[in-house]
PDB file of C-alpha atoms in Angstrom:
ATOM      1  CA  MET O1462       0.113  -0.106  -0.029  1.00  0.00           C
ATOM      2  CA  ALA O1463       1.214   3.327  -0.904  1.00  0.00           C
ATOM      3  CA  PHE O1464       1.372   6.359   1.470  1.00  0.00           C
ATOM      4  CA  VAL O1465       0.644   9.923   0.679  1.00  0.00           C
ATOM      5  CA  THR O1466       2.354  12.636   3.002  1.00  0.00           C
ATOM      6  CA  LYS O1467       0.564  15.850   3.140  1.00  0.00           C
ATOM      7  CA  LEU O1468       2.468  18.916   3.922  1.00  0.00           C
ATOM      8  CA  THR O1469       0.686  22.343   4.812  1.00  0.00           C
ATOM      9  CA  PHE O1470       2.743  25.363   5.515  1.00  0.00           C
ATOM     10  CA  GLN O1471       1.550  28.555   6.932  1.00  0.00           C
ATOM     11  CA  SER O1472       3.588  31.878   7.339  1.00  0.00           C
ATOM     12  CA  GLY O1473       2.759  35.771   7.864  1.00  0.00           C
ATOM     13  CA  ASP O1474       6.077  36.040   5.778  1.00  0.00           C
ATOM     14  CA  LYS O1475       5.460  35.220   2.035  1.00  0.00           C
ATOM     15  CA  ALA O1476       9.151  35.403   0.919  1.00  0.00           C
ATOM     16  CA  VAL O1477      10.307  32.814   3.565  1.00  0.00           C
ATOM     17  CA  LEU O1478       7.445  30.668   2.976  1.00  0.00           C
ATOM     18  CA  ASP O1479       8.060  30.526  -0.687  1.00  0.00           C
ATOM     19  CA  ARG O1480      11.570  29.994  -0.296  1.00  0.00           C
ATOM     20  CA  VAL O1481      11.096  27.025   2.253  1.00  0.00           C
ATOM     21  CA  VAL O1482       8.526  25.231   0.019  1.00  0.00           C
ATOM     22  CA  ASP O1483      10.756  25.734  -3.334  1.00  0.00           C
ATOM     23  CA  ASP O1484      13.683  24.325  -1.574  1.00  0.00           C
ATOM     24  CA  LEU O1485      11.824  21.658   0.063  1.00  0.00           C
ATOM     25  CA  LYS O1486      10.202  20.568  -3.363  1.00  0.00           C
ATOM     26  CA  GLN O1487      13.672  20.585  -4.983  1.00  0.00           C
ATOM     27  CA  PHE O1488      14.817  18.386  -2.072  1.00  0.00           C
ATOM     28  CA  VAL O1489      12.178  15.898  -2.506  1.00  0.00           C
ATOM     29  CA  GLU O1490      12.709  15.587  -6.259  1.00  0.00           C
ATOM     30  CA  ARG O1491      16.507  15.522  -6.176  1.00  0.00           C
ATOM     31  CA  LYS O1492      15.869  12.245  -3.751  1.00  0.00           C
ATOM     32  CA  GLY O1493      13.507  10.788  -6.634  1.00  0.00           C
ATOM     33  CA  ALA O1494      10.167  11.116  -4.812  1.00  0.00           C
ATOM     34  CA  GLU O1495       7.127  12.410  -6.417  1.00  0.00           C
ATOM     35  CA  CYS O1496       6.145  15.736  -5.329  1.00  0.00           C
ATOM     36  CA  ARG O1497       2.851  17.424  -6.211  1.00  0.00           C
ATOM     37  CA  GLY O1498       2.576  21.133  -5.483  1.00  0.00           C
ATOM     38  CA  PRO O1499       3.004  23.582  -4.316  1.00  0.00           C
ATOM     39  CA  HIS O1500      -0.632  24.425  -4.147  1.00  0.00           C
ATOM     40  CA  SER O1501      -1.656  27.801  -2.754  1.00  0.00           C
ATOM     41  CA  ASP O1502      -4.614  29.158  -0.842  1.00  0.00           C
ATOM     42  CA  GLN O1503      -5.972  32.594  -0.724  1.00  0.00           C
ATOM     43  CA  PRO O1504      -4.428  34.449   1.983  1.00  0.00           C
ATOM     44  CA  LYS O1505      -6.271  34.797   5.180  1.00  0.00           C
ATOM     45  CA  GLN O1506      -6.413  38.115   6.942  1.00  0.00           C
ATOM     46  CA  VAL O1507      -6.091  37.497  10.648  1.00  0.00           C
ATOM     47  CA  SER O1508      -6.837  40.317  13.274  1.00  0.00           C
ATOM     48  CA  VAL O1509      -5.800  40.042  16.894  1.00  0.00           C
ATOM     49  CA  PRO O1510      -7.045  42.457  19.579  1.00  0.00           C
ATOM     50  CA  GLN O1511      -4.523  44.317  21.542  1.00  0.00           C
ATOM     51  CA  TYR O1512      -5.256  45.639  25.200  1.00  0.00           C
ATOM     52  CA  ARG O1513      -3.581  48.651  26.872  1.00  0.00           C
ATOM     53  CA  THR O1514      -3.316  46.818  29.963  1.00  0.00           C
ATOM     54  CA  LEU O1515      -3.996  43.149  31.294  1.00  0.00           C
ATOM     55  CA  GLN O1516      -7.332  44.190  32.418  1.00  0.00           C
ATOM     56  CA  PRO O1517     -10.292  43.910  29.794  1.00  0.00           C
ATOM     57  CA  GLY O1518     -11.555  47.300  28.517  1.00  0.00           C
ATOM     58  CA  ASP O1519      -9.467  49.699  27.106  1.00  0.00           C
ATOM     59  CA  GLN O1520      -7.612  48.673  23.912  1.00  0.00           C
ATOM     60  CA  PHE O1521      -5.506  49.902  20.890  1.00  0.00           C
ATOM     61  CA  SER O1522      -6.644  49.051  17.368  1.00  0.00           C
ATOM     62  CA  SER O1523      -6.590  45.455  16.404  1.00  0.00           C
ATOM     63  CA  TRP O1524      -3.263  44.084  14.763  1.00  0.00           C
ATOM     64  CA  SER O1525      -3.998  42.706  11.273  1.00  0.00           C
ATOM     65  CA  TYR O1526      -1.782  40.639   9.100  1.00  0.00           C
ATOM     66  CA  PRO O1527      -2.044  37.792   6.435  1.00  0.00           C
ATOM     67  CA  VAL O1528      -1.500  34.190   6.935  1.00  0.00           C
ATOM     68  CA  TYR O1529      -0.272  32.630   3.301  1.00  0.00           C
ATOM     69  CA  THR O1530      -0.708  28.907   2.946  1.00  0.00           C
ATOM     70  CA  ARG O1531       1.126  26.098   0.736  1.00  0.00           C
ATOM     71  CA  ARG O1532       0.545  22.685   0.361  1.00  0.00           C
ATOM     72  CA  LEU O1533       2.701  19.789  -0.759  1.00  0.00           C
ATOM     73  CA  GLU O1534       2.090  15.975  -1.468  1.00  0.00           C
ATOM     74  CA  ILE O1535       4.977  13.497  -1.339  1.00  0.00           C
ATOM     75  CA  HIS O1536       3.729  10.022  -2.820  1.00  0.00           C
ATOM     76  CA  GLY O1537       5.336   7.087  -1.814  1.00  0.00           C
ATOM     77  CA  ALA O1538       8.915   7.526  -0.577  1.00  0.00           C
ATOM     78  CA  ASP O1539       8.272   6.893   3.195  1.00  0.00           C
ATOM     79  CA  GLN O1540      12.031   7.552   4.128  1.00  0.00           C
ATOM     80  CA  ILE O1541      12.057  10.872   2.299  1.00  0.00           C
ATOM     81  CA  ALA O1542       8.970  11.957   3.817  1.00  0.00           C
ATOM     82  CA  ARG O1543      10.353  10.955   7.189  1.00  0.00           C
ATOM     83  CA  GLU O1544      13.465  12.865   6.482  1.00  0.00           C
ATOM     84  CA  VAL O1545      11.199  16.248   5.694  1.00  0.00           C
ATOM     85  CA  GLY O1546       9.514  15.808   9.017  1.00  0.00           C
ATOM     86  CA  LEU O1547      12.765  16.044  10.790  1.00  0.00           C
ATOM     87  CA  LYS O1548      14.102  19.174   9.169  1.00  0.00           C
ATOM     88  CA  GLU O1549      14.375  22.362  10.826  1.00  0.00           C
ATOM     89  CA  PHE O1550      12.316  25.370   9.384  1.00  0.00           C
ATOM     90  CA  PRO O1551      12.259  29.088  10.159  1.00  0.00           C
ATOM     91  CA  ASP O1552      10.230  29.950  13.413  1.00  0.00           C
ATOM     92  CA  SER O1553       8.017  32.000  11.141  1.00  0.00           C
ATOM     93  CA  VAL O1554       7.003  29.072   9.306  1.00  0.00           C
ATOM     94  CA  HIS O1555       4.187  26.744  10.548  1.00  0.00           C
ATOM     95  CA  LEU O1556       4.244  23.143   9.213  1.00  0.00           C
ATOM     96  CA  GLU O1557       1.454  20.285   9.696  1.00  0.00           C
ATOM     97  CA  ILE O1558       2.067  16.710   8.493  1.00  0.00           C
ATOM     98  CA  GLU O1559      -0.749  14.347   7.491  1.00  0.00           C
ATOM     99  CA  VAL O1560       0.031  10.895   6.507  1.00  0.00           C
ATOM    100  CA  GLU O1561      -2.854   9.069   4.396  1.00  0.00           C
ATOM    101  CA  GLN O1562      -2.565   5.602   3.396  1.00  0.00           C
ATOM    102  CA  LYS O1563      -3.854   4.806   0.050  1.00  0.00           C
ATOM    103  CA  LYS O1564      -5.278   1.238  -1.187  1.00  0.00           C
ATOM    104  CA  PRO O1565      -5.342  -0.007  -4.561  1.00  0.00           C
ATOM    105  CA  LEU O1566      -8.494  -0.127  -6.522  1.00  0.00           C
ATOM    106  CA  GLY O1567     -10.547  -3.192  -5.911  1.00  0.00           C
ATOM    107  CA  HIS O1568      -8.856  -3.591  -2.487  1.00  0.00           C
ATOM    108  CA  ARG O1569     -11.274  -4.602   0.357  1.00  0.00           C
ATOM    109  CA  ARG O1570     -10.627  -3.823   3.854  1.00  0.00           C
TER     110      ARG O1570
END
């Protein structure tokens, strides 16, 4: 059975995010694995309230910033996907890893 490793990267720094994703895609392809993506989502605008004190009430205007998302898929190549999971990424980049097991067509249970 084949495995698909789905990687979701998020960051408020688009330049760093694009560099990390492009470098990772090149790494995976150099190792000989099949890599699909990067796929981009529309940037999400996040708003965070800022309070003048630790008490509720008086506050500054909210801090607003975009969050960019890129997705990659690594098909098969479990060892390469494992290496990717152990890599160090900049603090400004958040990574989520999901592993999905694909069964061949006609396979039961």
